[in-house]
PDB file of C-alpha atoms and ligand atoms in Angstrom:
ATOM      1  CA  MET A1087      56.904 -20.949 -68.284  1.00 97.00           C
ATOM      2  CA  ARG A1088      54.652 -21.430 -65.550  1.00 98.00           C
ATOM      3  CA  ILE A1089      54.772 -20.118 -62.124  1.00 98.00           C
ATOM      4  CA  ASP A1090      52.780 -21.093 -59.473  1.00 98.00           C
ATOM      5  CA  ILE A1091      53.003 -19.136 -55.848  1.00 98.00           C
ATOM      6  CA  LEU A1092      51.652 -20.654 -52.722  1.00 98.00           C
ATOM      7  CA  THR A1093      51.407 -18.290 -50.066  1.00 98.00           C
ATOM      8  CA  LEU A1094      49.537 -17.220 -46.969  1.00 97.00           C
ATOM      9  CA  LEU A1095      49.850 -13.256 -48.147  1.00 97.00           C
ATOM     10  CA  PRO A1096      48.250 -13.300 -51.735  1.00 97.00           C
ATOM     11  CA  ALA A1097      48.160  -9.601 -51.866  1.00 97.00           C
ATOM     12  CA  THR A1098      52.549  -8.801 -50.984  1.00 97.00           C
ATOM     13  CA  PHE A1099      52.261  -9.861 -55.216  1.00 96.00           C
ATOM     14  CA  THR A1100      50.140  -6.803 -56.350  1.00 92.00           C
ATOM     15  CA  GLY A1101      52.088  -4.897 -58.498  1.00 94.00           C
ATOM     16  CA  VAL A1102      55.520  -6.170 -58.129  1.00 95.00           C
ATOM     17  CA  PHE A1103      54.617  -8.696 -61.410  1.00 95.00           C
ATOM     18  CA  ASP A1104      52.807  -6.196 -63.141  1.00 94.00           C
ATOM     19  CA  GLU A1105      55.481  -3.783 -63.767  1.00 91.00           C
ATOM     20  CA  SER A1106      58.707  -3.361 -66.493  1.00 92.00           C
ATOM     21  CA  ILE A1107      59.898  -6.474 -67.766  1.00 93.00           C
ATOM     22  CA  LEU A1108      57.806  -8.910 -65.800  1.00 95.00           C
ATOM     23  CA  GLY A1109      54.711  -7.343 -66.669  1.00 95.00           C
ATOM     24  CA  ALA A1110      55.589  -7.254 -70.664  1.00 95.00           C
ATOM     25  CA  ALA A1111      56.705 -11.195 -70.122  1.00 96.00           C
ATOM     26  CA  ARG A1112      53.365 -12.063 -68.855  1.00 96.00           C
ATOM     27  CA  ARG A1113      51.150  -9.688 -71.322  1.00 96.00           C
ATOM     28  CA  ASN A1114      52.866 -11.964 -74.125  1.00 96.00           C
ATOM     29  CA  GLY A1115      52.514 -14.826 -72.584  1.00 97.00           C
ATOM     30  CA  LEU A1116      56.319 -15.799 -71.802  1.00 97.00           C
ATOM     31  CA  ILE A1117      55.368 -16.589 -67.794  1.00 97.00           C
ATOM     32  CA  ASP A1118      52.794 -17.314 -66.773  1.00 98.00           C
ATOM     33  CA  ILE A1119      52.331 -16.619 -62.939  1.00 98.00           C
ATOM     34  CA  ARG A1120      49.985 -18.105 -60.691  1.00 98.00           C
ATOM     35  CA  ILE A1121      49.237 -16.459 -56.965  1.00 98.00           C
ATOM     36  CA  HIS A1122      47.268 -19.507 -54.912  1.00 98.00           C
ATOM     37  CA  PRO A1123      46.376 -18.903 -51.294  1.00 97.00           C
ATOM     38  CA  PHE A1124      46.986 -21.537 -48.878  1.00 96.00           C
ATOM     39  CA  ARG A1125      44.250 -20.412 -46.190  1.00 97.00           C
ATOM     40  CA  PRO A1126      41.313 -21.738 -47.432  1.00 98.00           C
ATOM     41  CA  TYR A1127      43.384 -25.157 -47.301  1.00 98.00           C
ATOM     42  CA  GLY A1128      43.274 -24.769 -43.070  1.00 98.00           C
ATOM     43  CA  GLU A1129      41.836 -26.540 -40.673  1.00 98.00           C
ATOM     44  CA  GLY A1130      38.574 -26.022 -38.958  1.00 97.00           C
ATOM     45  CA  ARG A1131      36.008 -22.997 -38.937  1.00 97.00           C
ATOM     46  CA  HIS A1132      39.091 -20.519 -38.559  1.00 97.00           C
ATOM     47  CA  ARG A1133      41.141 -21.923 -41.466  1.00 98.00           C
ATOM     48  CA  THR A1134      43.874 -22.975 -39.532  1.00 98.00           C
ATOM     49  CA  VAL A1135      47.650 -23.426 -41.338  1.00 97.00           C
ATOM     50  CA  ASP A1136      49.709 -23.126 -38.208  1.00 97.00           C
ATOM     51  CA  ASP A1137      50.404 -24.538 -34.219  1.00 97.00           C
ATOM     52  CA  THR A1138      52.552 -23.680 -31.930  1.00 97.00           C
ATOM     53  CA  PRO A1139      55.752 -25.795 -31.990  1.00 96.00           C
ATOM     54  CA  PHE A1140      56.029 -29.406 -29.735  1.00 97.00           C
ATOM     55  CA  GLY A1141      58.710 -29.526 -27.216  1.00 97.00           C
ATOM     56  CA  GLY A1142      57.955 -25.091 -26.490  1.00 97.00           C
ATOM     57  CA  GLY A1143      59.853 -22.404 -28.198  1.00 95.00           C
ATOM     58  CA  PRO A1144      58.468 -19.361 -29.259  1.00 94.00           C
ATOM     59  CA  GLY A1145      56.526 -18.761 -32.979  1.00 94.00           C
ATOM     60  CA  MET A1146      54.200 -20.905 -34.720  1.00 96.00           C
ATOM     61  CA  VAL A1147      55.014 -23.769 -36.892  1.00 97.00           C
ATOM     62  CA  LEU A1148      52.745 -24.695 -40.290  1.00 97.00           C
ATOM     63  CA  LYS A1149      50.818 -27.500 -40.591  1.00 97.00           C
ATOM     64  CA  PRO A1150      51.539 -30.082 -42.746  1.00 98.00           C
ATOM     65  CA  GLY A1151      48.093 -31.048 -43.854  1.00 98.00           C
ATOM     66  CA  PRO A1152      46.859 -28.004 -45.179  1.00 98.00           C
ATOM     67  CA  LEU A1153      50.350 -28.003 -47.133  1.00 98.00           C
ATOM     68  CA  ALA A1154      49.829 -31.179 -48.624  1.00 98.00           C
ATOM     69  CA  ALA A1155      46.780 -30.639 -49.321  1.00 98.00           C
ATOM     70  CA  ALA A1156      47.498 -27.372 -51.339  1.00 98.00           C
ATOM     71  CA  LEU A1157      49.776 -29.135 -53.254  1.00 98.00           C
ATOM     72  CA  ALA A1158      48.077 -32.085 -54.490  1.00 98.00           C
ATOM     73  CA  ASP A1159      45.647 -29.791 -55.573  1.00 98.00           C
ATOM     74  CA  LEU A1160      48.023 -27.909 -57.537  1.00 98.00           C
ATOM     75  CA  ARG A1161      49.841 -30.975 -58.933  1.00 96.00           C
ATOM     76  CA  LYS A1162      46.229 -31.993 -60.570  1.00 96.00           C
ATOM     77  CA  ASP A1163      46.251 -29.262 -63.144  1.00 92.00           C
ATOM     78  CA  GLY A1164      49.379 -28.552 -65.377  1.00 94.00           C
ATOM     79  CA  PRO A1165      52.803 -29.966 -66.083  1.00 96.00           C
ATOM     80  CA  PRO A1166      54.490 -31.890 -63.605  1.00 97.00           C
ATOM     81  CA  ALA A1167      56.996 -29.699 -61.790  1.00 98.00           C
ATOM     82  CA  PRO A1168      58.957 -29.254 -59.141  1.00 98.00           C
ATOM     83  CA  VAL A1169      58.230 -28.190 -55.702  1.00 98.00           C
ATOM     84  CA  ILE A1170      60.458 -25.496 -54.454  1.00 98.00           C
ATOM     85  CA  GLY A1171      60.536 -24.203 -50.459  1.00 98.00           C
ATOM     86  CA  LEU A1172      61.578 -20.939 -49.478  1.00 98.00           C
ATOM     87  CA  THR A1173      63.430 -21.589 -46.411  1.00 97.00           C
ATOM     88  CA  PRO A1174      66.217 -20.057 -44.774  1.00 96.00           C
ATOM     89  CA  GLN A1175      68.108 -23.350 -44.341  1.00 96.00           C
ATOM     90  CA  GLY A1176      68.152 -23.764 -48.050  1.00 97.00           C
ATOM     91  CA  HIS A1177      70.395 -23.816 -50.846  1.00 98.00           C
ATOM     92  CA  VAL A1178      71.505 -20.762 -51.727  1.00 98.00           C
ATOM     93  CA  PHE A1179      70.468 -19.455 -54.549  1.00 98.00           C
ATOM     94  CA  ASP A1180      72.596 -18.121 -57.822  1.00 97.00           C
ATOM     95  CA  GLN A1181      72.498 -17.123 -61.039  1.00 96.00           C
ATOM     96  CA  THR A1182      73.258 -20.963 -62.475  1.00 96.00           C
ATOM     97  CA  MET A1183      70.289 -22.242 -60.312  1.00 97.00           C
ATOM     98  CA  ALA A1184      67.766 -19.308 -62.133  1.00 97.00           C
ATOM     99  CA  ARG A1185      69.531 -21.279 -65.192  1.00 96.00           C
ATOM    100  CA  GLU A1186      69.133 -24.184 -64.748  1.00 97.00           C
ATOM    101  CA  LEU A1187      65.109 -23.460 -63.388  1.00 98.00           C
ATOM    102  CA  ALA A1188      64.107 -21.200 -66.591  1.00 97.00           C
ATOM    103  CA  ARG A1189      64.857 -24.706 -68.748  1.00 97.00           C
ATOM    104  CA  LEU A1190      61.518 -25.829 -66.982  1.00 98.00           C
ATOM    105  CA  PRO A1191      58.208 -26.148 -68.024  1.00 98.00           C
ATOM    106  CA  ARG A1192      56.616 -25.181 -64.776  1.00 98.00           C
ATOM    107  CA  VAL A1193      57.924 -24.225 -60.887  1.00 98.00           C
ATOM    108  CA  ILE A1194      55.801 -24.499 -57.959  1.00 98.00           C
ATOM    109  CA  LEU A1195      57.262 -21.948 -55.093  1.00 98.00           C
ATOM    110  CA  VAL A1196      56.019 -22.575 -51.306  1.00 98.00           C
ATOM    111  CA  CYS A1197      56.377 -19.561 -49.114  1.00 98.00           C
ATOM    112  CA  GLY A1198      56.937 -20.261 -45.363  1.00 95.00           C
ATOM    113  CA  ARG A1199      56.078 -18.354 -42.581  1.00 91.00           C
ATOM    114  CA  TYR A1200      56.011 -17.752 -38.858  1.00 87.00           C
ATOM    115  CA  GLU A1201      58.967 -20.440 -37.543  1.00 90.00           C
ATOM    116  CA  GLY A1202      58.795 -22.348 -40.655  1.00 94.00           C
ATOM    117  CA  PHE A1203      57.756 -25.659 -41.733  1.00 97.00           C
ATOM    118  CA  ASP A1204      56.593 -28.507 -39.792  1.00 97.00           C
ATOM    119  CA  GLU A1205      59.759 -31.046 -41.102  1.00 97.00           C
ATOM    120  CA  ARG A1206      57.367 -33.951 -42.007  1.00 98.00           C
ATOM    121  CA  ILE A1207      56.326 -31.441 -45.074  1.00 98.00           C
ATOM    122  CA  LEU A1208      60.015 -31.637 -46.307  1.00 97.00           C
ATOM    123  CA  PRO A1209      59.775 -34.739 -48.456  1.00 98.00           C
ATOM    124  CA  GLU A1210      57.094 -33.059 -50.148  1.00 98.00           C
ATOM    125  CA  PHE A1211      59.563 -30.466 -51.951  1.00 98.00           C
ATOM    126  CA  ASP A1212      62.362 -31.558 -54.476  1.00 98.00           C
ATOM    127  CA  LEU A1213      64.362 -28.281 -53.382  1.00 98.00           C
ATOM    128  CA  GLN A1214      64.343 -25.840 -50.692  1.00 98.00           C
ATOM    129  CA  ILE A1215      66.093 -22.312 -51.671  1.00 98.00           C
ATOM    130  CA  SER A1216      67.459 -19.749 -49.782  1.00 98.00           C
ATOM    131  CA  ILE A1217      68.011 -15.902 -51.170  1.00 98.00           C
ATOM    132  CA  GLY A1218      70.918 -15.635 -48.737  1.00 98.00           C
ATOM    133  CA  ASP A1219      72.090 -15.801 -45.542  1.00 97.00           C
ATOM    134  CA  TYR A1220      69.614 -13.869 -43.390  1.00 97.00           C
ATOM    135  CA  VAL A1221      66.013 -14.292 -42.115  1.00 96.00           C
ATOM    136  CA  LEU A1222      63.115 -12.574 -43.023  1.00 97.00           C
ATOM    137  CA  THR A1223      59.347 -12.905 -42.115  1.00 96.00           C
ATOM    138  CA  GLY A1224      58.589 -15.257 -44.958  1.00 97.00           C
ATOM    139  CA  GLY A1225      59.176 -16.426 -48.288  1.00 98.00           C
ATOM    140  CA  GLU A1226      57.040 -13.963 -50.102  1.00 98.00           C
ATOM    141  CA  PHE A1227      60.004 -11.484 -50.696  1.00 98.00           C
ATOM    142  CA  PRO A1228      62.514 -14.703 -51.415  1.00 98.00           C
ATOM    143  CA  ALA A1229      59.741 -15.697 -54.192  1.00 98.00           C
ATOM    144  CA  MET A1230      59.918 -12.651 -56.029  1.00 98.00           C
ATOM    145  CA  VAL A1231      63.813 -12.467 -56.173  1.00 98.00           C
ATOM    146  CA  VAL A1232      63.669 -16.065 -57.457  1.00 98.00           C
ATOM    147  CA  VAL A1233      61.006 -15.350 -60.149  1.00 98.00           C
ATOM    148  CA  ASP A1234      63.006 -12.040 -61.485  1.00 97.00           C
ATOM    149  CA  ALA A1235      66.267 -13.985 -61.532  1.00 97.00           C
ATOM    150  CA  LEU A1236      64.327 -17.039 -63.356  1.00 96.00           C
ATOM    151  CA  SER A1237      62.684 -14.656 -65.518  1.00 96.00           C
ATOM    152  CA  ARG A1238      65.256 -12.923 -66.752  1.00 95.00           C
ATOM    153  CA  MET A1239      66.799 -16.206 -67.813  1.00 96.00           C
ATOM    154  CA  ILE A1240      63.943 -16.995 -70.372  1.00 96.00           C
ATOM    155  CA  PRO A1241      64.326 -16.108 -73.665  1.00 93.00           C
ATOM    156  CA  GLY A1242      62.575 -13.362 -74.920  1.00 94.00           C
ATOM    157  CA  THR A1243      61.930 -11.814 -71.443  1.00 94.00           C
ATOM    158  CA  VAL A1244      64.885  -9.226 -71.655  1.00 92.00           C
ATOM    159  CA  GLY A1245      64.989  -6.996 -75.218  1.00 75.00           C
ATOM    160  CA  ASP A1246      68.446  -7.315 -76.207  1.00 72.00           C
ATOM    161  CA  PRO A1247      69.775 -11.038 -75.515  1.00 69.00           C
ATOM    162  CA  ASP A1248      73.471  -9.276 -75.193  1.00 73.00           C
ATOM    163  CA  SER A1249      72.214  -8.111 -72.152  1.00 76.00           C
ATOM    164  CA  VAL A1250      71.898 -10.960 -69.924  1.00 82.00           C
ATOM    165  CA  ARG A1251      74.777 -12.389 -71.333  1.00 75.00           C
ATOM    166  CA  GLU A1252      77.133  -9.752 -69.964  1.00 74.00           C
ATOM    167  CA  ASP A1253      74.853  -9.799 -66.776  1.00 80.00           C
ATOM    168  CA  SER A1254      77.365 -10.245 -63.771  1.00 77.00           C
ATOM    169  CA  PHE A1255      77.588 -13.513 -62.924  1.00 81.00           C
ATOM    170  CA  PHE A1256      76.269 -15.058 -66.065  1.00 78.00           C
ATOM    171  CA  ASP A1257      79.615 -16.255 -66.519  1.00 90.00           C
ATOM    172  CA  GLY A1258      80.827 -16.219 -63.031  1.00 94.00           C
ATOM    173  CA  THR A1259      82.535 -12.767 -63.090  1.00 97.00           C
ATOM    174  CA  LEU A1260      80.567  -9.201 -61.823  1.00 97.00           C
ATOM    175  CA  ASP A1261      79.599  -7.044 -64.791  1.00 96.00           C
ATOM    176  CA  HIS A1262      82.148  -4.489 -65.995  1.00 96.00           C
ATOM    177  CA  PRO A1263      81.733  -0.762 -65.202  1.00 97.00           C
ATOM    178  CA  GLN A1264      79.036   1.143 -66.966  1.00 97.00           C
ATOM    179  CA  TYR A1265      78.857   4.918 -67.897  1.00 97.00           C
ATOM    180  CA  THR A1266      76.516   7.233 -69.816  1.00 97.00           C
ATOM    181  CA  ARG A1267      76.414  10.721 -70.611  1.00 96.00           C
ATOM    182  CA  PRO A1268      77.802  13.050 -70.162  1.00 98.00           C
ATOM    183  CA  ALA A1269      81.406  11.970 -70.734  1.00 97.00           C
ATOM    184  CA  ILE A1270      82.093  14.414 -68.103  1.00 97.00           C
ATOM    185  CA  TRP A1271      80.662  14.981 -64.937  1.00 98.00           C
ATOM    186  CA  GLN A1272      82.033  16.855 -61.918  1.00 98.00           C
ATOM    187  CA  GLU A1273      85.612  16.595 -64.011  1.00 98.00           C
ATOM    188  CA  ARG A1274      85.033  13.021 -63.750  1.00 97.00           C
ATOM    189  CA  ALA A1275      85.676  11.491 -67.327  1.00 97.00           C
ATOM    190  CA  ILE A1276      85.198   8.014 -68.493  1.00 97.00           C
ATOM    191  CA  PRO A1277      87.843   5.902 -69.676  1.00 96.00           C
ATOM    192  CA  ALA A1278      89.114   7.214 -72.900  1.00 96.00           C
ATOM    193  CA  VAL A1279      88.651   3.656 -74.206  1.00 97.00           C
ATOM    194  CA  LEU A1280      85.296   4.206 -74.117  1.00 97.00           C
ATOM    195  CA  ARG A1281      85.528   7.115 -76.179  1.00 96.00           C
ATOM    196  CA  ASP A1282      87.524   6.027 -79.485  1.00 91.00           C
ATOM    197  CA  GLY A1283      84.744   3.282 -80.737  1.00 91.00           C
ATOM    198  CA  HIS A1284      87.004   0.685 -81.208  1.00 97.00           C
ATOM    199  CA  HIS A1285      85.379  -2.158 -80.389  1.00 97.00           C
ATOM    200  CA  SER A1286      87.470  -4.452 -79.697  1.00 97.00           C
ATOM    201  CA  ARG A1287      89.361  -2.695 -77.543  1.00 98.00           C
ATOM    202  CA  ILE A1288      86.234  -2.162 -75.979  1.00 98.00           C
ATOM    203  CA  ALA A1289      85.378  -5.762 -74.893  1.00 97.00           C
ATOM    204  CA  ASP A1290      88.946  -6.322 -74.020  1.00 98.00           C
ATOM    205  CA  TRP A1291      88.773  -3.855 -71.398  1.00 98.00           C
ATOM    206  CA  ARG A1292      85.285  -4.376 -70.233  1.00 98.00           C
ATOM    207  CA  ARG A1293      86.574  -8.265 -70.004  1.00 98.00           C
ATOM    208  CA  GLY A1294      89.796  -6.805 -68.013  1.00 98.00           C
ATOM    209  CA  GLU A1295      87.541  -4.600 -65.471  1.00 98.00           C
ATOM    210  CA  ALA A1296      84.961  -7.331 -64.892  1.00 97.00           C
ATOM    211  CA  LEU A1297      88.123  -9.741 -64.017  1.00 98.00           C
ATOM    212  CA  TRP A1298      89.465  -7.020 -61.763  1.00 98.00           C
ATOM    213  CA  ARG A1299      86.402  -6.269 -59.881  1.00 97.00           C
ATOM    214  CA  THR A1300      85.662 -10.006 -59.137  1.00 97.00           C
ATOM    215  CA  VAL A1301      88.901 -10.384 -58.014  1.00 97.00           C
ATOM    216  CA  ALA A1302      88.901  -7.439 -55.779  1.00 96.00           C
ATOM    217  CA  HIS A1303      84.997  -7.597 -54.542  1.00 97.00           C
ATOM    218  CA  ARG A1304      84.667 -11.171 -54.622  1.00 97.00           C
ATOM    219  CA  PRO A1305      87.837 -13.803 -54.554  1.00 97.00           C
ATOM    220  CA  ASP A1306      85.689 -16.529 -53.938  1.00 96.00           C
ATOM    221  CA  LEU A1307      83.960 -16.044 -57.116  1.00 96.00           C
ATOM    222  CA  PHE A1308      87.479 -15.711 -58.866  1.00 97.00           C
ATOM    223  CA  ARG A1309      89.205 -18.670 -57.370  1.00 97.00           C
ATOM    224  CA  GLN A1310      86.503 -20.478 -59.720  1.00 96.00           C
ATOM    225  CA  LEU A1311      87.310 -19.196 -62.950  1.00 97.00           C
ATOM    226  CA  ALA A1312      89.318 -20.653 -65.556  1.00 96.00           C
ATOM    227  CA  LEU A1313      91.209 -17.867 -66.818  1.00 97.00           C
ATOM    228  CA  SER A1314      92.718 -18.247 -70.281  1.00 97.00           C
ATOM    229  CA  SER A1315      95.653 -16.714 -71.450  1.00 98.00           C
ATOM    230  CA  ARG A1316      94.074 -13.887 -72.869  1.00 98.00           C
ATOM    231  CA  ASP A1317      91.987 -13.482 -69.828  1.00 98.00           C
ATOM    232  CA  ARG A1318      95.225 -13.844 -67.719  1.00 98.00           C
ATOM    233  CA  ALA A1319      96.953 -10.815 -69.724  1.00 97.00           C
ATOM    234  CA  LEU A1320      93.669  -8.115 -69.825  1.00 98.00           C
ATOM    235  CA  LEU A1321      93.227  -8.634 -65.756  1.00 97.00           C
ATOM    236  CA  GLN A1322      97.231  -7.889 -66.042  1.00 97.00           C
ATOM    237  CA  ASP A1323      96.424  -3.932 -67.667  1.00 97.00           C
ATOM    238  CA  ALA A1324      93.698  -3.705 -65.057  1.00 97.00           C
ATOM    239  CA  LEU A1325      95.801  -4.142 -62.516  1.00 96.00           C
ATOM    240  CA  ALA A1326      98.164  -1.810 -63.833  1.00 96.00           C
ATOM    241  CA  ASN A1327      95.819   0.542 -65.033  1.00 94.00           C
ATOM    242  CA  HIS A1328      93.661   0.302 -61.512  1.00 94.00           C
ATOM    243  CA  SER A1329      97.334   0.495 -59.460  1.00 89.00           C
ATOM    244  CA  GLN A1330      97.582   4.248 -61.589  1.00 76.00           C
ATOM    245  CA  SER A1331      94.178   5.257 -60.112  1.00 69.00           C
ATOM    246  CA  ILE A1332      92.900   6.382 -56.977  1.00 59.00           C
ATOM    247  CA  PRO A1333      90.642   3.797 -55.331  1.00 56.00           C
ATOM    248  CA  ASP A1334      86.943   4.636 -56.213  1.00 57.00           C
ATOM    249  CA  LYS A1335      84.915   4.023 -53.035  1.00 54.00           C
ATOM    250  CA  GLY A1336      82.534   1.159 -54.434  1.00 53.00           C
ATOM    251  CA  ALA A1337      83.770   0.937 -57.981  1.00 50.00           C
TER     252      ALA A1337
HETATM  253  N1  ADE B 503      62.269 -16.884 -45.395  1.00 58.92           N
HETATM  254  C1  ADE B 503      63.115 -16.263 -44.560  1.00 58.92           C
HETATM  255  N2  ADE B 503      63.899 -15.943 -44.582  1.00 58.92           N
HETATM  256  C2  ADE B 503      64.946 -16.807 -45.917  1.00 58.92           C
HETATM  257  C3  ADE B 503      65.655 -17.015 -46.629  1.00 58.92           C
HETATM  258  N3  ADE B 503      66.699 -16.070 -46.457  1.00 58.92           N
HETATM  259  N4  ADE B 503      65.088 -17.475 -47.667  1.00 58.92           N
HETATM  260  C4  ADE B 503      64.339 -17.842 -48.206  1.00 58.92           C
HETATM  261  N5  ADE B 503      63.036 -18.176 -47.349  1.00 58.92           N
HETATM  262  C5  ADE B 503      63.207 -17.632 -46.155  1.00 58.92           C
END
């Protein structure tokens, strides 16, 4: 998959896409990330890309002309791709969006800056994405978040396909708790079921815990789940187990 990122701050991306899973996916040719500065498309001797808002008010607004010219150049090269603006007014990004975008051969991400985009550039965007209800200084961090989340959905980027299938949100639930050695740490023991190596019992316990966590921490997500009768039984067991244990802060 090819990902083009249009930004005023190309240096912010240095390093983040070179390490670990993303770095390996790039080296293996699974993702092709290209960073494009749009300052060169600015107007006049100073390559101006922004101006004060009509009607007054604080901050600067990104001019439509330089962005449109940069997008026109990007569209000339490579397969057709949706243009996605990163802005706090976009659709809130989630796992479903990550999975759907990862199916495409290419996406173009446009990072905003300052007080935002001139409204007249918005028809050039096929989609606007927000990564949450808070305002950042620009779209660069949101673009990194989107690239990271969708890269994990591209077959082959994450070594073990089960680790993606079991992710929080992959099936609409939060992930089950995880433990590693030692089995007892500071008098806190791992759940007994994880010690006996009985795979179907472990799978049932994990499903029950994932459902319990979702109902306890994210009732909004829980309401959207279609539970099977087995799910209901496993959740009942998890609820019973938890009512016997002292609530663990941040479990
Ligand atoms: N630009 C500034 N804040 C943002 C957010 N929350 N999501 C996407 N782009 C942004």
